[in-house]
Each structure stands twice: as C-alpha cells, then as structure tokens.
XYZ file of C-alpha atoms in Angstrom:
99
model
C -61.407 50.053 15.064
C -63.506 50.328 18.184
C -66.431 49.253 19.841
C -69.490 51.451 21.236
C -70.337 48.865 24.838
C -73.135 50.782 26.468
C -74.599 49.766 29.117
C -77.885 51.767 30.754
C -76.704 55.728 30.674
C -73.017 54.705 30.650
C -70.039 54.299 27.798
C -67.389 51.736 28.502
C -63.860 53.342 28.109
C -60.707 52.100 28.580
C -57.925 53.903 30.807
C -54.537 53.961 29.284
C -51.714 53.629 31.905
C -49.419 55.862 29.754
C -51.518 58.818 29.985
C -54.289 60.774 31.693
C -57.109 59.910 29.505
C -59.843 57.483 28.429
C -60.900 56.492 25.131
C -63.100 53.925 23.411
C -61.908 50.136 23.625
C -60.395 49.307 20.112
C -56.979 49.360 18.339
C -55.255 48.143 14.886
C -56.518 45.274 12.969
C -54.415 42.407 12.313
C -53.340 41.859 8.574
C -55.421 39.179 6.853
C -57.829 39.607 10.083
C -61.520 40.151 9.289
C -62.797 43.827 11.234
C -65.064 42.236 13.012
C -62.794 39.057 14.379
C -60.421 42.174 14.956
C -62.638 43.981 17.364
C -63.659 40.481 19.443
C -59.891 39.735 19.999
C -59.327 43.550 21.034
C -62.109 43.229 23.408
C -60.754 39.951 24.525
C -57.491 41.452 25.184
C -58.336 44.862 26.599
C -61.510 44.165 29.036
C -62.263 40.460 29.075
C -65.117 40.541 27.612
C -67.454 38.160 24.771
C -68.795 39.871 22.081
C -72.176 38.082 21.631
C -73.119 40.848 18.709
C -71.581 43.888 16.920
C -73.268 45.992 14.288
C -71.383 48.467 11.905
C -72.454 52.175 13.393
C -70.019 54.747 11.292
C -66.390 55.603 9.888
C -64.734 58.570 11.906
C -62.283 60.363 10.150
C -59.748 62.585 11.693
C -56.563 63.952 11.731
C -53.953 63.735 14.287
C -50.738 65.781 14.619
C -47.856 64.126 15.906
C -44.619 67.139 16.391
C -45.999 69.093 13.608
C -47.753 69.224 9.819
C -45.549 66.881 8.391
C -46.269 64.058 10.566
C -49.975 64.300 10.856
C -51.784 60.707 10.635
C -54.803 60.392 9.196
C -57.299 57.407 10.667
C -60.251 56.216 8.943
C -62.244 54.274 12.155
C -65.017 51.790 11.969
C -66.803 52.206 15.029
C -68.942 49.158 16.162
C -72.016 49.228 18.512
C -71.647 45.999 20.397
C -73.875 43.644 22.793
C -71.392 41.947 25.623
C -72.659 38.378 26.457
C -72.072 39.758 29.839
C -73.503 42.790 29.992
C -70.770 44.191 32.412
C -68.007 41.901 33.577
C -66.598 43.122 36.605
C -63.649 44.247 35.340
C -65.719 46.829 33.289
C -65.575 50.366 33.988
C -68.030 52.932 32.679
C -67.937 56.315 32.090
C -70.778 58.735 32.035
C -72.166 59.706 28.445
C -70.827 63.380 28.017
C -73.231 65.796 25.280
C-alpha cells in the first residue's frame, strides 16, 4: 500500500534510515483495517501528514528476491494518488519526478 503525494513537478518519498534509498510512503495494512484507513495511519506515522483525499490509481505487481528463487515474495500494491490537507508540511521532502 502506498500513496502517490505530488506536489507541483515533485514526488514525495520517504528516506529509509536502514539503507541508501527512497521509496514511496506506504507499508502493510493492518488486519481487519480498511486500505484506505491503512494508508491515512501510514501517512500519519511516516510524514505527519492529513490525508484530506485519496483515489485508487493502480495495483503493481512484482517480484522480489530475497537470497535466492526460493524465497522470492510476491506483492500485489494498491497505489493511491492522494491530496494532503497541507499541501507540504514541513517535514515533507520531495524528490524530483524521474522519466
């Protein structure tokens, strides 16, 4: 589950402290949790940030290896597009749109 916050020509992404990337705010829904109460409390949590709107944009499927064939996870993601009440709180950071 994640969340598509744009905002002008920018992407927000979040910066993991573990490693040396970036990658869309989201993460794992909450059993008995409804995907889109999911994706406020994530964006809660990770940015500190009100969701004043989300709209469904696609499911992204993929396949990730973890130490070989037999312990490849597959992900089915819902992917959000989603209106901030504030636009960009200031502890928002954006990253430039690649492609």
């Amino acid at each position: 589950m994640y969340g598509l916050v744009g905002n002008d020509e920018r992407l927000l992404a979040v910066h993991d402290q573990d490693v040396t990337s970036h990658r869309l705010p989201g993460g794992l829904v909450l059993a008995g949790e409804a995907a889109e109460s999911a994706l406020r409390r994530i964006l809660r949590e990770q940015v500190n940030a009100e969701v004043a709107h989300l709209d469904f944009y696609a499911v992204v499927e993929r396949r990730r290896s973890r130490g070989g064939r037999e312990n490849a996870v597959y992900e089915l993601a819902l992917l959000f597009d989603v209106t901030l009440i504030d636009p960009m709180p200031s502890r928002l950071v954006a990253a430039k749109r690649t492609g």
